[in-house]
mmCIF file of C-alpha atoms and ligand atoms in Angstrom:
data_model
loop_
_atom_site.group_PDB
_atom_site.id
_atom_site.type_symbol
_atom_site.label_atom_id
_atom_site.label_comp_id
_atom_site.label_asym_id
_atom_site.label_seq_id
_atom_site.Cartn_x
_atom_site.Cartn_y
_atom_site.Cartn_z
ATOM 1 C CA UNK A 1381 -4.484 -18.188 -10.386
ATOM 2 C CA UNK A 1382 -0.902 -18.781 -9.283
ATOM 3 C CA UNK A 1383 -0.615 -21.898 -7.133
ATOM 4 C CA UNK A 1384 0.469 -20.964 -3.633
ATOM 5 C CA UNK A 1385 2.308 -23.549 -1.620
ATOM 6 C CA UNK A 1386 0.170 -25.134 1.067
ATOM 7 C CA UNK A 1387 2.195 -23.517 3.876
ATOM 8 C CA UNK A 1388 1.567 -20.027 2.537
ATOM 9 C CA UNK A 1389 -2.121 -20.748 2.127
ATOM 10 C CA UNK A 1390 -2.284 -22.165 5.674
ATOM 11 C CA UNK A 1391 -0.507 -19.040 6.984
ATOM 12 C CA UNK A 1392 -2.922 -16.824 5.118
ATOM 13 C CA UNK A 1393 -5.964 -18.719 6.390
ATOM 14 C CA UNK A 1394 -4.547 -18.556 9.935
ATOM 15 C CA UNK A 1395 -4.299 -14.834 9.349
ATOM 16 C CA UNK A 1396 -7.930 -14.824 8.327
ATOM 17 C CA UNK A 1397 -8.923 -16.455 11.614
ATOM 18 C CA UNK A 1398 -6.855 -13.922 13.588
ATOM 19 C CA UNK A 1399 -8.211 -11.029 11.558
ATOM 20 C CA UNK A 1400 -11.799 -12.050 12.177
ATOM 21 C CA UNK A 1401 -11.165 -12.630 15.875
ATOM 22 C CA UNK A 1402 -9.621 -9.169 16.216
ATOM 23 C CA UNK A 1403 -11.483 -6.997 13.700
ATOM 24 C CA UNK A 1404 -14.679 -8.588 12.361
ATOM 25 C CA UNK A 1405 -17.933 -6.750 13.150
ATOM 26 C CA UNK A 1406 -20.768 -9.271 13.333
ATOM 27 C CA UNK A 1407 -23.185 -8.825 10.398
ATOM 28 C CA UNK A 1408 -21.229 -5.836 8.956
ATOM 29 C CA UNK A 1409 -17.571 -6.666 8.340
ATOM 30 C CA UNK A 1410 -15.848 -10.006 7.765
ATOM 31 C CA UNK A 1411 -12.479 -11.068 6.314
ATOM 32 C CA UNK A 1412 -12.459 -13.728 3.588
ATOM 33 C CA UNK A 1413 -9.774 -15.209 1.332
ATOM 34 C CA UNK A 1414 -9.476 -13.301 -1.928
ATOM 35 C CA UNK A 1415 -7.105 -13.763 -4.899
ATOM 36 C CA UNK A 1416 -4.166 -16.037 -3.938
ATOM 37 C CA UNK A 1417 -5.679 -16.388 -0.466
ATOM 38 C CA UNK A 1418 -4.971 -12.721 0.277
ATOM 39 C CA UNK A 1419 -7.411 -11.462 2.929
ATOM 40 C CA UNK A 1420 -10.252 -9.238 1.742
ATOM 41 C CA UNK A 1421 -12.492 -7.215 4.080
ATOM 42 C CA UNK A 1422 -16.128 -7.613 3.030
ATOM 43 C CA UNK A 1423 -18.358 -4.780 4.278
ATOM 44 C CA UNK A 1424 -22.129 -5.188 4.095
ATOM 45 C CA UNK A 1425 -24.247 -2.645 5.963
ATOM 46 C CA UNK A 1426 -27.644 -0.967 5.579
ATOM 47 C CA UNK A 1427 -26.198 1.634 3.214
ATOM 48 C CA UNK A 1428 -23.806 -0.223 0.902
ATOM 49 C CA UNK A 1429 -21.529 -3.172 0.217
ATOM 50 C CA UNK A 1430 -17.764 -2.916 -0.393
ATOM 51 C CA UNK A 1431 -14.638 -5.088 -0.576
ATOM 52 C CA UNK A 1432 -11.059 -4.097 0.284
ATOM 53 C CA UNK A 1433 -7.993 -6.264 -0.342
ATOM 54 C CA UNK A 1434 -5.104 -6.111 2.147
ATOM 55 C CA UNK A 1435 -2.835 -6.339 -0.881
ATOM 56 C CA UNK A 1436 -2.348 -2.715 -1.806
ATOM 57 C CA UNK A 1437 -5.002 -1.461 0.635
ATOM 58 C CA UNK A 1438 -7.076 -1.788 -2.504
ATOM 59 C CA UNK A 1439 -10.736 -0.803 -2.335
ATOM 60 C CA UNK A 1440 -12.063 -3.034 -5.110
ATOM 61 C CA UNK A 1441 -15.834 -2.538 -5.011
ATOM 62 C CA UNK A 1442 -18.365 -0.069 -3.627
ATOM 63 C CA UNK A 1443 -22.082 -0.284 -4.322
ATOM 64 C CA UNK A 1444 -24.650 1.756 -2.396
ATOM 65 C CA UNK A 1445 -27.977 -0.006 -1.889
ATOM 66 C CA UNK A 1446 -30.388 0.525 -4.833
ATOM 67 C CA UNK A 1447 -27.587 1.705 -7.158
ATOM 68 C CA UNK A 1448 -25.304 0.173 -9.769
ATOM 69 C CA UNK A 1449 -21.661 -0.355 -8.716
ATOM 70 C CA UNK A 1450 -19.822 2.965 -8.383
ATOM 71 C CA UNK A 1451 -16.371 1.504 -9.097
ATOM 72 C CA UNK A 1452 -15.296 -0.375 -12.226
ATOM 73 C CA UNK A 1453 -13.302 -3.557 -11.618
ATOM 74 C CA UNK A 1454 -11.715 -5.732 -14.271
ATOM 75 C CA UNK A 1455 -12.658 -9.374 -14.105
ATOM 76 C CA UNK A 1456 -9.089 -10.172 -15.184
ATOM 77 C CA UNK A 1457 -6.950 -11.044 -12.152
ATOM 78 C CA UNK A 1458 -3.309 -10.405 -13.221
ATOM 79 C CA UNK A 1459 -1.320 -13.646 -13.142
ATOM 80 C CA UNK A 1460 1.520 -11.852 -11.379
ATOM 81 C CA UNK A 1461 0.182 -11.122 -7.893
ATOM 82 C CA UNK A 1462 2.697 -8.297 -7.602
ATOM 83 C CA UNK A 1463 0.810 -6.466 -10.333
ATOM 84 C CA UNK A 1464 -1.916 -4.190 -9.009
ATOM 85 C CA UNK A 1465 -5.556 -5.145 -9.445
ATOM 86 C CA UNK A 1466 -7.013 -3.296 -12.467
ATOM 87 C CA UNK A 1467 -9.899 -1.199 -11.240
ATOM 88 C CA UNK A 1468 -11.334 -0.058 -7.916
ATOM 89 C CA UNK A 1469 -9.044 2.475 -6.203
ATOM 90 C CA UNK A 1470 -5.304 1.701 -6.539
ATOM 91 C CA UNK A 1471 -3.204 3.913 -4.249
ATOM 92 C CA UNK A 1472 -0.417 5.773 -6.027
ATOM 93 C CA UNK A 1473 2.196 6.757 -3.426
ATOM 94 C CA UNK A 1474 4.854 8.117 -2.694
ATOM 95 C CA UNK A 1475 5.093 9.168 -6.327
ATOM 96 C CA UNK A 1476 2.594 9.457 -9.180
ATOM 97 C CA UNK A 1477 3.359 8.014 -12.626
ATOM 98 C CA UNK A 1478 6.911 6.994 -13.558
ATOM 99 C CA UNK A 1479 9.586 7.721 -10.922
ATOM 100 C CA UNK A 1480 11.112 11.144 -11.589
ATOM 101 C CA UNK A 1481 14.692 9.902 -12.008
ATOM 102 C CA UNK A 1482 14.727 6.106 -12.065
ATOM 103 C CA UNK A 1483 12.369 4.469 -14.556
ATOM 104 C CA UNK A 1484 13.247 1.050 -13.141
ATOM 105 C CA UNK A 1485 11.302 1.929 -9.996
ATOM 106 C CA UNK A 1486 7.625 0.838 -10.067
ATOM 107 C CA UNK A 1487 5.211 3.247 -11.758
ATOM 108 C CA UNK A 1488 2.896 4.947 -9.242
ATOM 109 C CA UNK A 1489 5.104 3.958 -6.309
ATOM 110 C CA UNK A 1490 4.854 0.834 -4.178
ATOM 111 C CA UNK A 1491 1.817 1.302 -1.880
ATOM 112 C CA UNK A 1492 -0.545 -0.500 -4.276
ATOM 113 C CA UNK A 1493 1.602 -3.636 -4.558
ATOM 114 C CA UNK A 1494 2.503 -4.243 -0.925
ATOM 115 C CA UNK A 1495 0.594 -5.595 2.044
ATOM 116 C CA UNK A 1496 -1.328 -3.451 4.512
ATOM 117 C CA UNK A 1497 -2.290 -4.390 8.076
ATOM 118 C CA UNK A 1498 -5.581 -3.692 9.819
ATOM 119 C CA UNK A 1499 -5.395 -1.072 12.575
ATOM 120 C CA UNK A 1500 -9.056 -0.632 13.506
ATOM 121 C CA UNK A 1501 -12.606 -1.372 12.409
ATOM 122 C CA UNK A 1502 -15.632 0.576 13.648
ATOM 123 C CA UNK A 1503 -19.396 0.592 13.217
ATOM 124 C CA UNK A 1504 -20.369 4.279 13.133
ATOM 125 C CA UNK A 1505 -23.627 5.587 14.675
ATOM 126 C CA UNK A 1506 -25.071 6.536 11.276
ATOM 127 C CA UNK A 1507 -24.756 2.879 10.209
ATOM 128 C CA UNK A 1508 -21.571 3.347 8.199
ATOM 129 C CA UNK A 1509 -18.610 0.993 8.589
ATOM 130 C CA UNK A 1510 -15.016 2.246 8.866
ATOM 131 C CA UNK A 1511 -11.728 0.392 8.463
ATOM 132 C CA UNK A 1512 -8.224 1.790 9.057
ATOM 133 C CA UNK A 1513 -5.264 0.129 7.326
ATOM 134 C CA UNK A 1514 -1.523 0.837 7.452
ATOM 135 C CA UNK A 1515 1.114 0.062 4.836
ATOM 136 C CA UNK A 1516 3.598 -2.575 6.004
ATOM 137 C CA UNK A 1517 7.127 -1.435 5.165
ATOM 138 C CA UNK A 1518 9.606 -4.059 3.981
ATOM 139 C CA UNK A 1519 13.293 -4.089 3.018
ATOM 140 C CA UNK A 1520 12.139 -3.499 -0.559
ATOM 141 C CA UNK A 1521 9.959 -0.496 0.287
ATOM 142 C CA UNK A 1522 12.676 0.983 2.517
ATOM 143 C CA UNK A 1523 15.151 0.648 -0.332
ATOM 144 C CA UNK A 1524 12.714 2.473 -2.617
ATOM 145 C CA UNK A 1525 11.858 5.059 0.042
ATOM 146 C CA UNK A 1526 14.395 5.322 2.916
ATOM 147 C CA UNK A 1527 12.571 8.131 4.766
ATOM 148 C CA UNK A 1528 10.619 6.913 7.800
ATOM 149 C CA UNK A 1529 7.032 7.549 6.711
ATOM 150 C CA UNK A 1530 3.798 6.058 8.036
ATOM 151 C CA UNK A 1531 0.974 5.639 5.508
ATOM 152 C CA UNK A 1532 -2.574 4.948 6.656
ATOM 153 C CA UNK A 1533 -5.818 4.533 4.737
ATOM 154 C CA UNK A 1534 -9.228 5.219 6.250
ATOM 155 C CA UNK A 1535 -12.245 3.915 4.301
ATOM 156 C CA UNK A 1536 -15.753 4.812 5.501
ATOM 157 C CA UNK A 1537 -18.534 2.923 3.737
ATOM 158 C CA UNK A 1538 -22.010 4.454 4.025
ATOM 159 C CA UNK A 1539 -24.478 5.795 1.481
ATOM 160 C CA UNK A 1540 -21.434 7.935 0.515
ATOM 161 C CA UNK A 1541 -17.876 6.625 0.226
ATOM 162 C CA UNK A 1542 -15.092 8.451 2.073
ATOM 163 C CA UNK A 1543 -11.442 7.572 1.419
ATOM 164 C CA UNK A 1544 -8.599 9.248 3.366
ATOM 165 C CA UNK A 1545 -4.867 8.755 2.787
ATOM 166 C CA UNK A 1546 -2.723 9.963 5.668
ATOM 167 C CA UNK A 1547 1.015 10.474 5.232
ATOM 168 C CA UNK A 1548 2.847 10.940 8.557
ATOM 169 C CA UNK A 1549 6.477 12.041 8.226
ATOM 170 C CA UNK A 1550 8.134 10.322 11.200
ATOM 171 C CA UNK A 1551 11.646 11.140 9.947
ATOM 172 C CA UNK A 1552 13.820 14.123 10.849
ATOM 173 C CA UNK A 1553 13.887 15.544 7.290
ATOM 174 C CA UNK A 1554 11.144 17.001 5.055
ATOM 175 C CA UNK A 1555 9.728 14.574 2.464
ATOM 176 C CA UNK A 1556 8.139 15.424 -0.894
ATOM 177 C CA UNK A 1557 5.479 13.080 -2.238
ATOM 178 C CA UNK A 1558 3.239 12.649 -5.266
ATOM 179 C CA UNK A 1559 0.028 10.683 -4.724
ATOM 180 C CA UNK A 1560 -3.336 9.739 -6.199
ATOM 181 C CA UNK A 1561 -6.456 7.811 -5.351
ATOM 182 C CA UNK A 1562 -6.462 6.301 -8.845
ATOM 183 C CA UNK A 1563 -10.214 5.673 -8.915
ATOM 184 C CA UNK A 1564 -11.867 3.737 -11.750
ATOM 185 C CA UNK A 1565 -15.508 4.863 -11.880
ATOM 186 C CA UNK A 1566 -18.151 2.670 -13.528
ATOM 187 C CA UNK A 1567 -20.092 4.382 -16.340
ATOM 188 C CA UNK A 1568 -22.803 3.087 -18.677
ATOM 189 C CA UNK A 1569 -20.826 4.132 -21.779
ATOM 190 C CA UNK A 1570 -17.824 6.429 -21.542
ATOM 191 C CA UNK A 1571 -18.845 7.980 -24.878
ATOM 192 C CA UNK A 1572 -22.118 9.112 -23.302
ATOM 193 C CA UNK A 1573 -20.830 10.838 -20.175
ATOM 194 C CA UNK A 1574 -19.320 14.208 -19.309
ATOM 195 C CA UNK A 1575 -17.131 15.376 -16.436
ATOM 196 C CA UNK A 1576 -18.001 18.813 -15.025
ATOM 197 C CA UNK A 1577 -15.909 20.936 -12.672
ATOM 198 C CA UNK A 1578 -12.669 21.423 -14.606
ATOM 199 C CA UNK A 1579 -13.749 24.257 -16.904
ATOM 200 C CA UNK A 1580 -10.884 26.776 -17.476
ATOM 201 C CA UNK A 1581 -8.407 24.551 -15.583
ATOM 202 C CA UNK A 1582 -4.859 24.227 -16.897
ATOM 203 C CA UNK A 1583 -3.888 20.665 -17.687
ATOM 204 C CA UNK A 1584 -0.933 18.634 -18.936
ATOM 205 C CA UNK A 1585 -2.011 16.657 -21.991
ATOM 206 C CA UNK A 1586 0.049 13.443 -21.877
ATOM 207 C CA UNK A 1587 -1.426 12.466 -25.238
ATOM 208 C CA UNK A 1588 0.015 15.585 -26.903
ATOM 209 C CA UNK A 1589 3.678 15.777 -25.835
ATOM 210 C CA UNK A 1590 2.657 16.902 -22.334
ATOM 211 C CA UNK A 1591 1.630 20.287 -23.733
ATOM 212 C CA UNK A 1592 -0.096 22.560 -21.227
ATOM 213 C CA UNK A 1593 -3.617 23.504 -22.286
ATOM 214 C CA UNK A 1594 -6.751 25.065 -20.807
ATOM 215 C CA UNK A 1595 -9.974 23.094 -20.437
ATOM 216 C CA UNK A 1596 -12.975 24.466 -22.282
ATOM 217 C CA UNK A 1597 -16.271 23.305 -20.767
ATOM 218 C CA UNK A 1598 -16.975 19.723 -19.682
ATOM 219 C CA UNK A 1599 -14.514 16.868 -20.340
ATOM 220 C CA UNK A 1600 -15.810 14.236 -22.772
ATOM 221 C CA UNK A 1601 -13.994 11.088 -23.907
ATOM 222 C CA UNK A 1602 -13.728 9.957 -27.531
ATOM 223 C CA UNK A 1603 -10.240 8.448 -27.634
ATOM 224 C CA UNK A 1604 -7.295 7.696 -25.349
ATOM 225 C CA UNK A 1605 -7.231 10.467 -22.753
ATOM 226 C CA UNK A 1606 -4.519 11.103 -20.156
ATOM 227 C CA UNK A 1607 -4.527 14.522 -18.479
ATOM 228 C CA UNK A 1608 -3.253 16.005 -15.219
ATOM 229 C CA UNK A 1609 -5.386 19.025 -14.258
ATOM 230 C CA UNK A 1610 -3.392 21.416 -12.098
ATOM 231 C CA UNK A 1611 -4.119 23.772 -9.201
ATOM 232 C CA UNK A 1612 -7.737 22.696 -8.857
ATOM 233 C CA UNK A 1613 -9.605 21.959 -5.641
ATOM 234 C CA UNK A 1614 -12.974 21.741 -7.402
ATOM 235 C CA UNK A 1615 -15.547 18.972 -7.044
ATOM 236 C CA UNK A 1616 -15.918 16.874 -10.182
ATOM 237 C CA UNK A 1617 -19.271 15.546 -11.341
ATOM 238 C CA UNK A 1618 -19.515 12.571 -13.711
ATOM 239 C CA UNK A 1619 -22.811 12.995 -15.545
ATOM 240 C CA UNK A 1620 -23.791 9.546 -16.819
ATOM 241 C CA UNK A 1621 -26.761 9.698 -19.189
ATOM 242 C CA UNK A 1622 -26.722 5.930 -19.801
ATOM 243 C CA UNK A 1623 -26.951 4.982 -16.101
ATOM 244 C CA UNK A 1624 -29.030 8.100 -15.436
ATOM 245 C CA UNK A 1625 -26.921 9.246 -12.478
ATOM 246 C CA UNK A 1626 -24.360 11.745 -11.320
ATOM 247 C CA UNK A 1627 -21.281 10.752 -9.341
ATOM 248 C CA UNK A 1628 -20.086 13.705 -7.244
ATOM 249 C CA UNK A 1629 -16.404 13.589 -6.282
ATOM 250 C CA UNK A 1630 -15.445 16.024 -3.516
ATOM 251 C CA UNK A 1631 -11.877 16.362 -2.287
ATOM 252 C CA UNK A 1632 -9.717 17.947 0.445
ATOM 253 C CA UNK A 1633 -5.955 18.683 0.359
ATOM 254 C CA UNK A 1634 -5.709 17.784 -3.318
ATOM 255 C CA UNK A 1635 -4.530 20.276 -5.950
ATOM 256 C CA UNK A 1636 -4.552 17.933 -8.976
ATOM 257 C CA UNK A 1637 -7.229 15.891 -10.726
ATOM 258 C CA UNK A 1638 -6.172 13.218 -13.229
ATOM 259 C CA UNK A 1639 -8.485 12.072 -16.024
ATOM 260 C CA UNK A 1640 -7.614 8.842 -17.850
ATOM 261 C CA UNK A 1641 -9.204 6.412 -20.226
ATOM 262 C CA UNK A 1642 -6.954 3.953 -22.113
ATOM 263 C CA UNK A 1643 -9.348 3.592 -25.039
ATOM 264 C CA UNK A 1644 -9.077 0.553 -27.279
ATOM 265 C CA UNK A 1645 -5.361 0.649 -28.134
ATOM 266 C CA UNK A 1646 -3.842 1.076 -24.681
ATOM 267 C CA UNK A 1647 -6.484 -1.253 -23.159
ATOM 268 C CA UNK A 1648 -5.325 -3.965 -25.581
ATOM 269 C CA UNK A 1649 -1.678 -3.321 -24.581
ATOM 270 C CA UNK A 1650 -2.533 -3.448 -20.870
ATOM 271 C CA UNK A 1651 -4.312 -6.754 -21.479
ATOM 272 C CA UNK A 1652 -6.273 -6.750 -18.233
ATOM 273 C CA UNK A 1653 -9.255 -4.520 -19.002
ATOM 274 C CA UNK A 1654 -11.454 -7.283 -20.378
ATOM 275 C CA UNK A 1655 -13.359 -7.088 -23.679
ATOM 276 C CA UNK A 1656 -14.264 -3.410 -24.295
ATOM 277 C CA UNK A 1657 -13.899 -2.762 -20.555
ATOM 278 C CA UNK A 1658 -12.566 0.690 -21.426
ATOM 279 C CA UNK A 1659 -16.083 1.693 -22.513
ATOM 280 C CA UNK A 1660 -17.398 1.254 -18.976
ATOM 281 C CA UNK A 1661 -14.690 3.029 -16.999
ATOM 282 C CA UNK A 1662 -13.418 6.541 -16.452
ATOM 283 C CA UNK A 1663 -10.569 7.355 -14.074
ATOM 284 C CA UNK A 1664 -11.085 10.602 -12.162
ATOM 285 C CA UNK A 1665 -8.204 10.689 -9.719
ATOM 286 C CA UNK A 1666 -7.952 12.877 -6.629
ATOM 287 C CA UNK A 1667 -4.221 13.591 -6.647
ATOM 288 C CA UNK A 1668 -1.203 15.765 -5.970
ATOM 289 C CA UNK A 1669 1.048 15.379 -9.014
ATOM 290 C CA UNK A 1670 3.340 17.305 -11.426
ATOM 291 C CA UNK A 1671 3.442 20.955 -10.239
ATOM 292 C CA UNK A 1672 1.441 20.027 -7.152
ATOM 293 C CA UNK A 1673 3.786 17.719 -5.221
ATOM 294 C CA UNK A 1674 3.388 17.919 -1.426
ATOM 295 C CA UNK A 1675 6.207 18.551 1.061
ATOM 296 C CA UNK A 1676 5.553 17.201 4.576
ATOM 297 C CA UNK A 1677 7.746 18.590 7.352
ATOM 298 C CA UNK A 1678 9.286 16.294 10.000
ATOM 299 C CA UNK A 1679 6.621 15.109 12.440
ATOM 300 C CA UNK A 1680 3.768 16.518 10.337
ATOM 301 C CA UNK A 1681 0.857 14.794 8.586
ATOM 302 C CA UNK A 1682 -0.730 15.271 5.135
ATOM 303 C CA UNK A 1683 -4.376 14.215 4.851
ATOM 304 C CA UNK A 1684 -5.690 13.557 1.338
ATOM 305 C CA UNK A 1685 -9.466 13.043 1.254
ATOM 306 C CA UNK A 1686 -12.095 12.019 -1.296
ATOM 307 C CA UNK A 1687 -15.856 11.752 -0.849
ATOM 308 C CA UNK A 1688 -18.061 10.109 -3.499
ATOM 309 C CA UNK A 1689 -21.853 10.335 -3.610
ATOM 310 C CA UNK A 1690 -24.451 9.133 -6.104
ATOM 311 C CA UNK A 1691 -27.315 11.308 -7.338
ATOM 312 C CA UNK A 1692 -30.113 9.981 -9.561
ATOM 313 C CA UNK A 1693 -30.690 12.086 -12.666
HETATM 314 O O1 LIG B 615 -3.428 7.913 -14.138
HETATM 315 C C1 LIG B 615 -3.185 7.750 -15.509
HETATM 316 C C2 LIG B 615 -1.939 6.881 -15.693
HETATM 317 O O2 LIG B 615 -0.802 7.518 -15.161
HETATM 318 C C3 LIG B 615 -1.799 6.564 -17.175
HETATM 319 O O3 LIG B 615 -0.673 7.227 -17.734
HETATM 320 C C4 LIG B 615 -1.674 5.037 -17.206
HETATM 321 O O4 LIG B 615 -0.334 4.652 -17.073
HETATM 322 C C5 LIG B 615 -2.521 4.679 -15.983
HETATM 323 O O5 LIG B 615 -2.105 5.629 -15.000
HETATM 324 C C6 LIG B 615 -2.457 3.241 -15.546
HETATM 325 O O6 LIG B 615 -1.219 2.959 -14.996
HETATM 326 P P1 LIG B 615 -0.963 1.435 -14.466
HETATM 327 O O7 LIG B 615 0.437 1.465 -13.932
HETATM 328 O O8 LIG B 615 -1.989 1.178 -13.395
HETATM 329 O O9 LIG B 615 -1.170 0.544 -15.651
#
């Protein structure tokens, strides 16, 4: 853990007190100090438990009652706190992957490595808990992205998980974004699972010179896999025979689905997946990427949505 100076820690803890005064929901939602003292919202209701870091607006964990965790999270906390947490749901925005023209800009944009503020917290009638966060723009983010753009995240934690990413173009010019909810799903053994829903879809195979191919049947993983499926609005189902469950991923306003597993070699290069962590994760990412970038007109909003539910086999 990097040592924070006492003043920073005191500021962060003061923030914690303010956050809990303004946004805690007794018995259901509380803010605690996470990595480097960064506030984390802990949600614990009748349906599920979840944690969300204000660094990156990063949903780190989600576990419905009576089920195994739905999200995979590395137990390696990167030493550099500007590096995104490995696992959970990193937010890729306002571009996906390397920047189109300037490789010095951060991969997957800057939303996942900057701070978010709390806008609202709500206990919903059905017993779910909802939190709304907003990306805090800084000189650095405005240099990377000069267009006035508001980005909000709405997370609703119930027996299902709902994640919404709202881009509001508050500038006077159209903006074009790439984006992804880069979700790391927990699986019993990635070699014993299959992803249904992408049959016949065209995809870009980043492991084969970005050749465009067509999916035949279910997606299975037996080595490093990195694919952007295009022009698909379909639900995906992760059939996990080891954990004896299905994870159903439903989406709105998303035309791309990204499938990624680093396998042994890339996991070793990344260095933050833990020992054989790659065997227990599969990224199925609700996205708009490659051919499917989104243009938002001045004053308009784009509303990316993902719903995740667990079904016992
Ligand atoms: O979504 C797949 C991908 O774009 C892969 O190419 C790999 O880079 C992965 O994201 C992880 O990226 P990160 O920057 O989080 O290490």
